[in-house]
Amino acid sequence: MAKPTQPMLDVENLKVRFRTLAGPIEAVRGVSFTLGKEKLGIIGESGSGKTMTGRAVMRLLPKSAEIIADKLQFEDVDLSTATERQMQSVRGRRIGMILQDPKYSLNPVMSVGQQISEMARFHLRVGKREAEERTLAMLEQVHIRDPHRVYRLYPHEVSGGMGQRIMIAMMLVASPSLIIADEPTSALDVSVRGQILELLDEIVVSRGIGLMFISHDLNMVRSFCDRVLIMYAGRIVETIAASELENARHPYTIGLLEALPRIDAPRDRLAVLQRDPSWLEPTR
Amino acid sequence: MTPAICVEHLTVTFGEGMLAFRAVDDVSFSVMPGTAFGLVGESGCGKSTVMGAIAGRLTDWQGKIAIDGEPISGRRTLPQRARVQMVFQDPYGSLHPRHTIERTLLEPLEIHGLDDRDRRIGKVLEQVGLPQRFRYRFPHQLSGGQRQRVAIARALILSPKVMLLDEPTSALDVSVQAEVLNLLKTLQEDQGLTYLLVSHDMAVIAHVCDQIAVMREGRFVELTDKQRLIAGAVENDYTRLLREGV
Ligand SMILES: Nc1ncnc2c1ncn2[C@@H]1O[C@H](COP(=O)(O)OP(=O)(O)OP(=O)(O)O)[C@@H](O)[C@H]1O
Ligand SMILES: Nc1ncnc2c1ncn2[C@@H]1O[C@H](COP(=O)(O)OP(=O)(O)OP(=O)(O)O)[C@@H](O)[C@H]1O
Ligand SMILES: [Mg+2]
Ligand SMILES: [Mg+2]
């Protein structure tokens, strides 16, 4: 496990609330954690607030959302009071995010190569030629076969896994110091996934950055991350060293481990989690 | 017995002339009714393209495709369309952003002239484990996994014979994944559904599929079955790599 370092991100009692016609919805209900130069995994039930936690840090939430926190500090920036203008210099440049819906987040009327190029021109202030060369190198780095062909493709013409890697390439051109990766490899096969994880690992270690890694893949988080937060219904129910995941205590975490299909232990039906209403209460 | 899905010499090319790119190259396979066929392989190897041709999303392909013995072409009749339903890899892109969940589920019922709509919607939401109050939400008010369950519900509501499932559970946490996979198995046993499943998770493939094809650069490099996959008795190195990556 990585040595604890000075946290670059400090989150205390974060809440995210949505105003809807049917009344308020509290998607994140008091989340606290710190993140240093490490790989922090976030797993948890679908709908438990993982994405909203990541987006709150970027202040990338719809207008109907309200962010409340006792503390939301990133390096020297107080994210809870920063102006929209200050946020623009943080987003993308200092905090990079890989979104869960890659294709939806790309501009549909611009080729994927052009989009990465624009990012490079914007963040690195390089000329058109150089931006193009960097883009091709970036596509190669994320293991896209045939970067020249893919450069010209529009988002609807790339496969699911290619879209994910294009998002990763786009995020990496700016060299952020904190990366929030929301399901960055869910559409990748094991061989490409291994290469992308290696690339992320190399960047985290060599550039000394922090990585928030949201994923459903327990096995991957176990082997890739240093620490893991487990979320349930808008709260963190357990924090554990990734290597200790086997010894998780919370019944939700244990239930997750049991629900995994296993190629070495086939069965007719998978174990299903029995949810307990008491899990909704804050843990003491 | 007539296969539920029969694909012969399927070839799909994108672009023309110098820029032509063959995404699927002479692929043939058939799937018996009530069984599940798995497609695995590297990102970009052509899995979604094969599904797109069978689903009728793509119309420009060469070869033969038959569903329940009935050859299909670019244009399909309404009953032909109801028979084959697809769940897409990217749930956000496939749901109409300005339609509530209820409207999303109502639409196929209207197009296909089915009655008893309220009950059908209630039942299908229950089947995929979504609370009834979600009827009035919009896609952007749902998490990724919740959206994927809506997409599965929309496919199920027409009681199809064949379901094409493109990474149906990769956006779900493993407990919901277990519920969805169990549901797929129950539907298969009760209604004799036939599945074509794409997944990067070999444990999911081995759990659901009877036959498995391994694709690489538009072609099949190995055809195997559940027993051989579980036992690790696979021939191709690439198949082994995929299997051992679990
Ligand atoms: N705009 C919105 N209005 C109302 N509720 C919303 C909105 N966006 C999200 N929610 C709700 O907030 C909760 C948390 O959503 P979030 O996207 O953070 O979940 P998640 O943990 O990332 O789940 P998944 O693993 O399925 O992606 C969900 O129950 C979702 O339905
Ligand atoms: N409309 C299109 N125009 C041009 N090329 C396309 C189009 N659709 C797909 N392709 C190309 O065809 C190839 C196969 O894509 P496909 O989406 O079938 O891959 P896949 O096996 O589903 O990959 P993944 O696992 O990443 O989803 C890719 O190289 C892709 O760029
Ligand atoms: Mg999410
Ligand atoms: Mg695909």
Coordinates of C-alpha atoms and ligand atoms in Angstrom, one line a residue:
Chain A
M1 CA 0.0 0.0 0.0
A2 CA 1.2 3.5 -0.9
K3 CA 2.5 5.6 2.0
P4 CA -0.1 8.2 3.2
T5 CA 0.8 11.6 1.8
Q6 CA -0.4 15.1 2.4
P7 CA -4.0 14.9 1.0
M8 CA -4.6 16.9 -2.1
L9 CA -8.3 16.5 -1.7
D10 CA -10.1 16.8 1.5
V11 CA -13.9 16.2 1.6
E12 CA -15.9 16.5 4.8
N13 CA -19.6 15.8 5.1
L14 CA -20.4 16.3 1.5
K15 CA -24.1 16.3 0.5
V16 CA -25.6 16.5 -2.9
R17 CA -29.3 17.3 -3.2
F18 CA -31.6 17.5 -6.2
R19 CA -34.8 19.5 -6.4
T20 CA -37.3 17.6 -8.5
L21 CA -41.0 17.9 -9.1
A22 CA -41.6 14.9 -6.8
G23 CA -39.7 16.6 -4.0
P24 CA -36.0 16.7 -3.0
I25 CA -33.7 13.7 -3.6
E26 CA -30.6 13.4 -1.5
A27 CA -28.1 11.5 -3.7
V28 CA -25.0 12.0 -1.5
R29 CA -25.8 12.0 2.2
G30 CA -22.7 13.1 4.2
V31 CA -19.5 11.7 2.6
S32 CA -16.1 12.3 4.1
F33 CA -12.7 11.2 2.8
T34 CA -9.2 12.4 1.9
L35 CA -7.1 11.6 -1.2
G36 CA -3.4 11.7 -1.4
K37 CA -1.0 10.6 -4.1
E38 CA -2.7 7.2 -4.3
K39 CA -5.2 5.1 -6.2
L40 CA -8.5 5.3 -4.3
G41 CA -11.2 2.9 -5.4
I42 CA -14.9 3.7 -5.0
I43 CA -17.3 0.8 -5.3
G44 CA -20.9 0.6 -4.4
E45 CA -24.4 -0.1 -5.4
S46 CA -25.7 1.4 -8.6
G47 CA -27.4 4.6 -7.7
S48 CA -25.4 5.0 -4.4
G49 CA -23.9 8.3 -5.4
K50 CA -20.4 7.5 -6.7
T51 CA -20.8 9.6 -9.9
M52 CA -22.4 12.5 -8.0
T53 CA -19.5 12.5 -5.5
G54 CA -17.0 12.7 -8.4
R55 CA -19.0 15.4 -10.2
A56 CA -19.4 17.4 -7.0
V57 CA -15.6 17.7 -6.7
M58 CA -15.6 19.0 -10.3
R59 CA -18.6 21.1 -9.6
L60 CA -20.1 19.6 -12.7
L61 CA -23.7 19.1 -11.6
P62 CA -27.0 20.2 -13.2
K63 CA -28.6 23.4 -12.0
S64 CA -31.2 21.5 -10.0
A65 CA -28.4 20.2 -7.7
E66 CA -27.2 21.7 -4.5
I67 CA -23.8 20.9 -3.0
I68 CA -23.3 21.3 0.7
A69 CA -20.1 20.4 2.5
D70 CA -18.2 21.3 5.7
K71 CA -15.1 21.1 3.7
L72 CA -14.3 20.6 0.0
Q73 CA -10.7 21.5 -0.5
F74 CA -8.5 20.7 -3.5
E75 CA -4.8 21.8 -3.0
D76 CA -5.1 25.6 -2.6
V77 CA -8.6 25.9 -3.9
D78 CA -11.7 25.9 -1.8
L79 CA -14.1 24.2 -4.2
S80 CA -17.2 25.1 -2.3
T81 CA -16.6 28.9 -2.6
A82 CA -14.5 29.1 -5.9
T83 CA -16.1 31.2 -8.6
E84 CA -17.2 29.6 -11.9
R85 CA -14.2 31.4 -13.5
Q86 CA -11.8 29.8 -11.0
M87 CA -13.4 26.5 -11.6
Q88 CA -12.7 26.8 -15.3
S89 CA -9.0 26.9 -14.6
V90 CA -9.3 23.8 -12.4
R91 CA -11.6 21.7 -14.5
G92 CA -9.7 19.7 -17.2
R93 CA -6.4 21.4 -16.4
R94 CA -5.8 20.5 -12.7
I95 CA -8.6 17.9 -12.2
G96 CA -9.3 15.6 -15.1
M97 CA -12.4 13.5 -15.3
I98 CA -13.2 10.4 -17.4
L99 CA -17.0 10.3 -17.6
Q100 CA -19.1 7.2 -17.3
D101 CA -20.9 7.8 -20.7
P102 CA -18.0 8.3 -23.0
K103 CA -19.8 8.6 -26.3
Y104 CA -22.4 10.9 -24.9
S105 CA -19.8 13.2 -23.5
L106 CA -18.0 13.7 -26.9
N107 CA -19.1 16.3 -29.4
P108 CA -21.1 14.3 -32.1
V109 CA -20.3 16.7 -35.0
M110 CA -16.5 16.8 -34.6
S111 CA -14.1 14.0 -35.4
V112 CA -12.6 12.4 -32.3
G113 CA -9.0 13.4 -33.4
Q114 CA -10.0 17.0 -33.8
Q115 CA -11.5 17.0 -30.3
I116 CA -8.3 15.7 -28.7
S117 CA -6.3 18.2 -30.8
E118 CA -8.4 21.1 -29.6
M119 CA -7.8 20.1 -26.0
A120 CA -4.0 20.0 -26.6
R121 CA -4.2 23.5 -28.3
F122 CA -6.2 24.9 -25.5
H123 CA -4.3 23.4 -22.5
L124 CA -0.8 23.3 -23.9
R125 CA -1.0 26.3 -26.2
V126 CA 0.7 24.4 -29.1
G127 CA 0.1 25.0 -32.8
K128 CA -2.2 23.0 -35.0
R129 CA 0.5 20.7 -36.4
E130 CA 2.0 19.8 -33.1
A131 CA -1.5 19.3 -31.5
E132 CA -2.2 16.8 -34.3
E133 CA 1.0 14.9 -33.7
R134 CA 0.4 14.8 -29.9
T135 CA -3.0 13.5 -30.6
L136 CA -1.8 10.7 -32.7
A137 CA 0.8 9.8 -30.1
M138 CA -1.8 9.9 -27.4
L139 CA -4.1 7.6 -29.4
E140 CA -1.2 5.2 -29.7
Q141 CA -0.5 5.5 -26.0
V142 CA -4.1 4.3 -25.1
H143 CA -3.5 1.4 -27.5
I144 CA -5.8 2.4 -30.3
R145 CA -5.0 0.3 -33.4
D146 CA -4.5 2.4 -36.5
P147 CA -4.6 5.9 -35.0
H148 CA -4.6 7.6 -38.4
R149 CA -7.9 5.9 -39.3
V150 CA -9.5 6.5 -35.9
Y151 CA -8.4 10.2 -35.9
R152 CA -11.0 11.0 -38.6
L153 CA -13.9 9.0 -37.1
Y154 CA -16.9 10.7 -35.5
P155 CA -18.1 9.5 -32.1
H156 CA -20.9 7.3 -33.5
E157 CA -18.3 5.5 -35.7
V158 CA -16.1 4.3 -32.8
S159 CA -16.7 1.2 -30.7
G160 CA -17.6 1.4 -27.0
G161 CA -14.1 0.6 -25.8
M162 CA -12.5 2.9 -28.4
G163 CA -14.8 5.7 -27.0
Q164 CA -13.6 5.1 -23.5
R165 CA -9.9 5.3 -24.6
I166 CA -10.5 8.5 -26.5
M167 CA -11.9 10.0 -23.3
I168 CA -8.8 8.9 -21.5
A169 CA -6.5 10.3 -24.1
M170 CA -8.4 13.6 -24.0
M171 CA -8.1 13.9 -20.3
L172 CA -4.4 13.0 -20.2
V173 CA -3.3 15.7 -22.7
A174 CA -3.7 18.4 -20.0
S175 CA -1.6 16.6 -17.3
P176 CA -4.0 17.1 -14.3
S177 CA -2.8 16.5 -10.8
L178 CA -6.0 14.7 -9.8
I179 CA -7.9 12.3 -12.0
I180 CA -11.5 11.2 -11.4
A181 CA -12.1 8.1 -13.5
D182 CA -15.7 7.0 -13.5
E183 CA -15.9 3.4 -14.8
P184 CA -13.0 4.1 -17.2
T185 CA -12.5 0.5 -18.4
S186 CA -16.0 -1.1 -18.2
A187 CA -16.1 -1.5 -22.0
L188 CA -12.6 -2.9 -22.4
D189 CA -11.6 -6.5 -22.8
V190 CA -9.0 -7.8 -20.4
S191 CA -6.0 -7.4 -22.6
V192 CA -6.6 -3.7 -23.5
R193 CA -7.8 -3.1 -20.0
G194 CA -4.5 -4.4 -18.5
Q195 CA -2.6 -2.0 -20.8
I196 CA -4.8 1.0 -19.8
L197 CA -4.4 0.2 -16.1
E198 CA -0.7 0.0 -16.6
L199 CA -0.7 3.4 -18.3
L200 CA -2.7 5.0 -15.5
D201 CA -0.5 3.4 -12.9
E202 CA 2.6 4.7 -14.5
I203 CA 1.1 8.2 -14.7
V204 CA 0.0 8.1 -11.1
V205 CA 3.4 7.0 -9.9
S206 CA 5.7 9.1 -12.2
R207 CA 3.7 12.3 -12.1
G208 CA 2.7 11.9 -8.4
I209 CA -1.0 12.4 -8.9
G210 CA -4.1 11.3 -7.1
L211 CA -6.6 9.0 -8.7
M212 CA -10.2 8.5 -7.7
F213 CA -11.2 5.2 -9.4
I214 CA -15.0 4.5 -9.6
S215 CA -15.7 0.9 -10.6
H216 CA -18.0 -2.0 -10.3
D217 CA -15.3 -4.5 -10.9
L218 CA -14.3 -5.8 -7.5
N219 CA -11.5 -8.0 -8.7
M220 CA -9.9 -5.1 -10.7
V221 CA -10.2 -2.7 -7.8
R222 CA -8.7 -5.2 -5.5
S223 CA -5.6 -5.7 -7.6
F224 CA -5.2 -2.1 -8.9
C225 CA -6.1 0.3 -6.1
D226 CA -4.5 1.1 -2.7
R227 CA -7.6 1.9 -0.7
V228 CA -11.3 1.3 -1.3
L229 CA -14.4 3.2 -0.2
I230 CA -17.6 1.3 -0.3
M231 CA -20.7 3.3 -0.8
Y232 CA -24.3 2.4 -0.2
A233 CA -27.3 4.8 -0.5
G234 CA -25.3 8.0 -0.5
R235 CA -23.0 7.1 2.3
I236 CA -19.6 5.5 2.8
V237 CA -20.3 2.3 4.7
E238 CA -16.7 1.0 4.8
T239 CA -13.1 2.0 4.0
I240 CA -10.6 -0.7 3.6
A241 CA -7.1 -1.4 2.2
A242 CA -7.7 -3.0 -1.3
S243 CA -5.6 -6.0 -0.3
E244 CA -7.9 -6.5 2.7
L245 CA -11.1 -6.5 0.7
E246 CA -11.4 -10.2 1.4
N247 CA -11.8 -9.4 5.1
A248 CA -14.5 -6.8 4.6
R249 CA -16.9 -6.4 7.6
H250 CA -19.9 -4.6 6.2
P251 CA -22.7 -7.1 5.1
Y252 CA -23.1 -5.1 1.9
T253 CA -19.4 -5.5 0.9
I254 CA -19.6 -9.2 1.9
G255 CA -22.7 -9.6 -0.2
L256 CA -21.0 -8.0 -3.2
L257 CA -18.1 -10.4 -3.0
E258 CA -20.6 -13.4 -2.9
A259 CA -22.6 -12.1 -5.9
L260 CA -19.6 -12.4 -8.3
P261 CA -19.9 -15.1 -10.9
R262 CA -16.8 -17.3 -10.9
I263 CA -15.4 -19.2 -13.8
D264 CA -13.7 -21.7 -11.4
A265 CA -16.9 -22.3 -9.4
P266 CA -19.9 -22.3 -11.8
R267 CA -23.4 -22.4 -10.3
D268 CA -26.9 -22.3 -11.7
R269 CA -28.1 -19.1 -9.9
L270 CA -25.9 -16.4 -8.4
A271 CA -26.2 -15.3 -4.8
V272 CA -28.5 -12.2 -4.5
L273 CA -28.0 -9.6 -1.9
Q274 CA -30.7 -9.3 0.9
R275 CA -30.7 -5.5 1.5
D276 CA -31.2 -4.5 5.1
P277 CA -32.9 -1.2 5.9
S278 CA -30.5 -0.6 8.8
W279 CA -27.7 -0.1 6.1
L280 CA -29.4 3.2 5.3
E281 CA -28.5 4.7 8.7
P282 CA -25.2 6.5 9.3
T283 CA -22.5 4.2 10.6
R284 CA -20.9 5.1 13.9
Chain B
M1 CA -34.8 -28.0 -35.3
T2 CA -34.6 -24.6 -36.9
P3 CA -32.0 -22.3 -35.4
A4 CA -33.4 -19.1 -33.7
I5 CA -30.6 -17.1 -35.3
C6 CA -28.7 -18.2 -38.4
V7 CA -25.9 -16.1 -39.8
E8 CA -24.0 -17.0 -42.9
H9 CA -21.0 -15.3 -44.4
L10 CA -21.8 -12.0 -42.8
T11 CA -19.6 -9.2 -44.0
V12 CA -19.8 -5.5 -43.1
T13 CA -17.7 -2.8 -44.7
F14 CA -17.7 0.9 -43.6
G15 CA -16.5 3.6 -46.0
E16 CA -15.6 3.4 -49.6
G17 CA -12.6 3.1 -51.9
M18 CA -9.3 3.8 -50.2
L19 CA -11.0 4.4 -46.9
A20 CA -13.0 1.2 -46.9
F21 CA -12.7 -0.8 -43.7
R22 CA -14.0 -4.3 -43.2
A23 CA -15.3 -4.4 -39.6
V24 CA -16.9 -7.9 -40.0
D25 CA -15.3 -10.4 -42.3
D26 CA -17.2 -13.6 -43.4
V27 CA -18.7 -14.6 -40.0
S28 CA -21.1 -17.6 -39.8
F29 CA -22.8 -19.1 -36.8
S30 CA -26.2 -20.3 -35.6
V31 CA -28.0 -20.3 -32.2
M32 CA -30.6 -22.9 -31.3
P33 CA -33.8 -21.7 -29.6
G34 CA -33.6 -21.4 -25.9
T35 CA -29.8 -21.3 -25.8
A36 CA -27.3 -18.5 -25.3
F37 CA -24.4 -17.7 -27.6
G38 CA -21.5 -15.5 -26.4
L39 CA -19.4 -13.2 -28.4
V40 CA -16.1 -12.1 -26.9
G41 CA -13.0 -10.4 -28.3
E42 CA -10.8 -7.3 -28.3
S43 CA -12.4 -3.9 -28.2
G44 CA -13.1 -2.8 -31.8
C45 CA -13.1 -6.3 -33.2
G46 CA -16.7 -6.1 -34.6
K47 CA -19.0 -7.5 -31.9
S48 CA -21.5 -4.6 -31.8
T49 CA -21.4 -4.5 -35.6
V50 CA -22.5 -8.2 -35.8
M51 CA -25.3 -7.4 -33.4
G52 CA -26.3 -4.2 -35.3
A53 CA -26.8 -6.2 -38.5
I54 CA -28.9 -8.9 -36.8
A55 CA -30.9 -6.2 -35.0
G56 CA -31.6 -4.3 -38.2
R57 CA -29.8 -1.2 -37.0
L58 CA -27.3 -1.6 -39.8
T59 CA -28.8 -2.2 -43.2
D60 CA -25.8 -2.3 -45.4
W61 CA -24.3 -5.8 -45.1
Q62 CA -23.5 -8.9 -47.2
G63 CA -24.4 -12.5 -46.4
K64 CA -27.5 -14.1 -45.0
I65 CA -29.3 -13.6 -41.7
A66 CA -32.4 -15.7 -40.7
I67 CA -34.5 -15.5 -37.6
D68 CA -36.6 -18.6 -36.8
G69 CA -35.8 -19.7 -40.3
E70 CA -37.2 -16.6 -41.9
P71 CA -34.6 -14.7 -43.9
I72 CA -34.4 -11.0 -43.1
S73 CA -33.3 -8.1 -45.1
G74 CA -32.8 -4.4 -44.5
R75 CA -36.5 -3.7 -44.2
R76 CA -38.5 -5.5 -41.6
T77 CA -42.1 -6.0 -40.8
L78 CA -43.5 -5.0 -37.4
P79 CA -43.7 -8.6 -36.0
Q80 CA -40.1 -9.3 -37.3
R81 CA -39.0 -6.3 -35.3
A82 CA -40.8 -7.3 -32.1
R83 CA -39.2 -10.7 -32.2
V84 CA -35.6 -9.5 -32.0
Q85 CA -34.9 -6.9 -29.2
M86 CA -31.5 -5.4 -28.4
V87 CA -30.0 -3.9 -25.3
F88 CA -27.3 -1.5 -26.2
Q89 CA -23.8 -1.0 -24.7
D90 CA -24.4 2.7 -24.1
P91 CA -27.7 3.1 -22.2
Y92 CA -27.6 6.9 -22.2
G93 CA -27.4 7.2 -25.9
S94 CA -30.2 4.7 -26.4
L95 CA -32.8 6.4 -24.2
H96 CA -34.7 9.5 -25.4
P97 CA -33.5 12.3 -23.1
R98 CA -36.8 14.1 -23.0
H99 CA -39.0 11.1 -22.4
T100 CA -39.9 9.9 -18.9
I101 CA -39.3 6.2 -18.1
E102 CA -43.0 5.5 -18.4
R103 CA -43.1 7.1 -21.9
T104 CA -40.0 5.2 -22.9
L105 CA -41.7 1.9 -21.9
L106 CA -45.1 2.9 -23.4
E107 CA -43.7 3.7 -26.8
P108 CA -43.0 0.1 -27.9
L109 CA -46.4 -1.0 -26.6
E110 CA -48.1 1.6 -28.7
I111 CA -46.1 0.9 -31.8
H112 CA -46.9 -2.8 -31.6
G113 CA -50.5 -2.3 -30.5
L114 CA -50.4 -4.1 -27.2
D115 CA -53.0 -3.4 -24.6
D116 CA -53.0 -3.7 -20.8
R117 CA -50.2 -1.2 -20.8
D118 CA -50.1 -0.1 -17.2
R119 CA -49.9 -3.6 -15.9
R120 CA -47.2 -4.5 -18.4
I121 CA -45.1 -1.5 -17.4
G122 CA -45.5 -2.3 -13.7
K123 CA -44.5 -5.9 -14.2
V124 CA -41.4 -5.2 -16.3
L125 CA -40.1 -2.6 -13.8
E126 CA -40.5 -5.1 -11.1
Q127 CA -38.6 -7.7 -13.1
V128 CA -35.6 -5.5 -13.5
G129 CA -35.7 -4.4 -9.9
L130 CA -36.7 -0.7 -10.3
P131 CA -39.2 1.0 -8.0
Q132 CA -42.5 2.1 -9.5
R133 CA -41.8 5.7 -8.7
F134 CA -39.1 5.8 -11.3
R135 CA -41.8 5.9 -14.0
Y136 CA -41.9 9.6 -13.7
R137 CA -38.2 10.2 -13.9
F138 CA -36.1 11.3 -16.9
P139 CA -33.0 9.4 -18.0
H140 CA -30.7 12.2 -16.7
Q141 CA -32.2 11.7 -13.2
L142 CA -31.0 8.1 -13.1
S143 CA -27.6 6.6 -12.4
G144 CA -25.8 4.6 -15.2
G145 CA -26.9 1.2 -13.8
Q146 CA -30.5 2.4 -13.4
R147 CA -30.6 3.5 -17.0
Q148 CA -29.3 0.1 -18.2
R149 CA -32.1 -1.5 -16.3
V150 CA -34.6 0.7 -18.1
A151 CA -33.0 -0.4 -21.4
I152 CA -33.4 -4.1 -20.4
A153 CA -37.0 -3.4 -19.4
R154 CA -37.8 -1.8 -22.7
A155 CA -36.5 -4.8 -24.6
L156 CA -38.4 -7.3 -22.3
I157 CA -41.7 -5.5 -22.6
L158 CA -42.4 -6.8 -26.1
S159 CA -41.9 -10.4 -25.0
P160 CA -39.3 -11.0 -27.8
K161 CA -38.0 -14.5 -28.9
V162 CA -34.4 -13.3 -29.3
M163 CA -32.5 -10.8 -27.2
L164 CA -29.3 -9.3 -28.4
L165 CA -27.4 -8.1 -25.3
D166 CA -24.4 -5.9 -25.8
E167 CA -22.6 -5.6 -22.4
P168 CA -25.9 -5.6 -20.6
T169 CA -24.3 -5.7 -17.1
S170 CA -21.0 -3.8 -17.4
A171 CA -22.7 -0.6 -15.9
L172 CA -24.2 -2.5 -13.0
D173 CA -22.8 -3.3 -9.6
V174 CA -22.2 -7.0 -9.1
S175 CA -25.3 -7.4 -6.8
V176 CA -27.6 -6.0 -9.5
Q177 CA -25.7 -7.9 -12.1
A178 CA -26.5 -11.1 -10.2
E179 CA -30.2 -10.2 -10.2
V180 CA -30.2 -9.4 -13.9
L181 CA -28.3 -12.6 -14.9
N182 CA -30.6 -14.7 -12.7
L183 CA -33.6 -12.9 -14.4
L184 CA -32.2 -13.7 -17.9
K185 CA -31.8 -17.4 -16.9
T186 CA -35.4 -17.5 -15.5
L187 CA -36.8 -16.0 -18.7
Q188 CA -34.8 -18.4 -20.8
E189 CA -36.3 -21.4 -18.9
D190 CA -39.8 -20.1 -18.7
Q191 CA -40.2 -18.6 -22.2
G192 CA -37.5 -20.3 -24.2
L193 CA -35.7 -17.0 -24.9
T194 CA -32.6 -17.1 -27.1
Y195 CA -29.7 -14.8 -26.3
L196 CA -26.7 -13.4 -28.1
L197 CA -24.5 -11.9 -25.5
V198 CA -21.4 -9.7 -25.7
S199 CA -19.4 -9.3 -22.5
H200 CA -15.8 -8.6 -21.6
D201 CA -16.3 -10.6 -18.4
M202 CA -15.5 -14.2 -19.1
A203 CA -17.1 -15.3 -15.9
V204 CA -20.3 -13.7 -17.0
I205 CA -20.0 -15.4 -20.4
A206 CA -19.3 -18.8 -18.8
H207 CA -22.2 -18.4 -16.5
V208 CA -24.8 -17.6 -19.2
C209 CA -23.6 -19.0 -22.6
D210 CA -23.7 -22.5 -24.0
Q211 CA -21.6 -21.7 -27.1
I212 CA -18.9 -19.1 -27.3
A213 CA -17.2 -17.4 -30.3
V214 CA -13.9 -15.5 -30.0
M215 CA -13.5 -12.7 -32.4
R216 CA -10.5 -10.9 -33.6
E217 CA -10.3 -8.2 -36.3
G218 CA -13.7 -9.0 -37.7
R219 CA -13.3 -12.8 -37.8
F220 CA -14.0 -15.8 -35.6
V221 CA -10.8 -17.3 -34.3
E222 CA -12.3 -19.9 -32.1
L223 CA -15.7 -21.5 -31.4
T224 CA -16.0 -23.3 -28.1
D225 CA -18.6 -24.2 -25.5
K226 CA -19.3 -23.7 -21.8
Q227 CA -17.7 -26.9 -20.6
R228 CA -14.5 -26.3 -22.5
L229 CA -14.3 -22.7 -21.4
I230 CA -14.7 -23.5 -17.8
A231 CA -12.2 -26.4 -18.0
G232 CA -9.8 -24.1 -19.7
A233 CA -9.6 -26.5 -22.7
V234 CA -9.3 -23.7 -25.2
E235 CA -7.2 -23.8 -28.3
N236 CA -6.5 -20.3 -29.3
D237 CA -3.9 -18.2 -27.3
Y238 CA -6.0 -15.2 -27.5
T239 CA -8.9 -17.1 -25.9
R240 CA -6.6 -18.2 -23.2
L241 CA -5.5 -14.7 -22.5
L242 CA -9.1 -13.5 -22.2
R243 CA -9.9 -16.4 -19.9
E244 CA -7.0 -16.0 -17.6
G245 CA -7.4 -12.2 -17.3
V246 CA -10.4 -12.9 -15.0
Ligands
LIG1 N1 -30.6 15.1 -12.1 C1 -31.0 14.2 -11.1 N2 -32.2 14.4 -10.5 C2 -32.6 13.6 -9.5 N3 -32.0 12.5 -9.1 C3 -30.8 12.2 -9.7 C4 -30.3 13.1 -10.7 N4 -29.1 12.6 -11.1 C5 -28.9 11.5 -10.3 N5 -29.9 11.3 -9.5 C6 -30.0 10.2 -8.5 O1 -28.9 10.2 -7.6 C7 -28.5 8.9 -7.2 C8 -27.0 8.8 -7.3 O2 -26.7 8.8 -8.7 P1 -25.2 8.4 -9.2 O3 -25.2 8.7 -10.6 O4 -24.2 9.1 -8.3 O5 -25.1 6.9 -8.8 P2 -23.8 5.9 -9.1 O6 -23.4 5.4 -7.7 O7 -22.8 6.5 -9.9 O8 -24.5 4.7 -9.8 P3 -24.1 3.8 -11.1 O9 -23.1 2.8 -10.5 O10 -25.3 3.1 -11.5 O11 -23.5 4.7 -12.1 C9 -29.3 7.9 -8.0 O12 -30.3 7.3 -7.3 C10 -29.9 8.8 -9.1 O13 -31.2 8.3 -9.5
LIG2 N1 -20.5 3.8 -38.6 C1 -19.2 3.4 -38.7 N2 -18.3 4.0 -39.5 C2 -17.0 3.7 -39.6 N3 -16.5 2.7 -38.8 C3 -17.2 2.1 -37.9 C4 -18.6 2.4 -37.8 N4 -19.2 1.6 -36.8 C5 -18.1 0.9 -36.4 N5 -17.0 1.1 -37.1 C6 -15.7 0.5 -36.9 O1 -15.8 -0.9 -36.9 C7 -15.0 -1.5 -35.9 C8 -15.8 -2.5 -35.1 O2 -16.6 -1.7 -34.2 P1 -17.6 -2.5 -33.1 O3 -18.4 -1.4 -32.5 O4 -18.3 -3.6 -33.8 O5 -16.5 -3.1 -32.1 P2 -16.8 -3.9 -30.8 O6 -16.2 -5.3 -31.0 O7 -18.2 -3.8 -30.4 O8 -15.8 -3.2 -29.7 P3 -16.1 -2.8 -28.2 O9 -15.8 -4.0 -27.4 O10 -15.0 -1.7 -27.9 O11 -17.5 -2.2 -28.1 C9 -14.3 -0.4 -35.2 O12 -13.0 -0.3 -35.7 C10 -15.1 0.8 -35.5 O13 -14.3 2.0 -35.6
MG3 MG -22.2 6.3 -11.9
MG4 MG -19.2 -2.8 -28.8

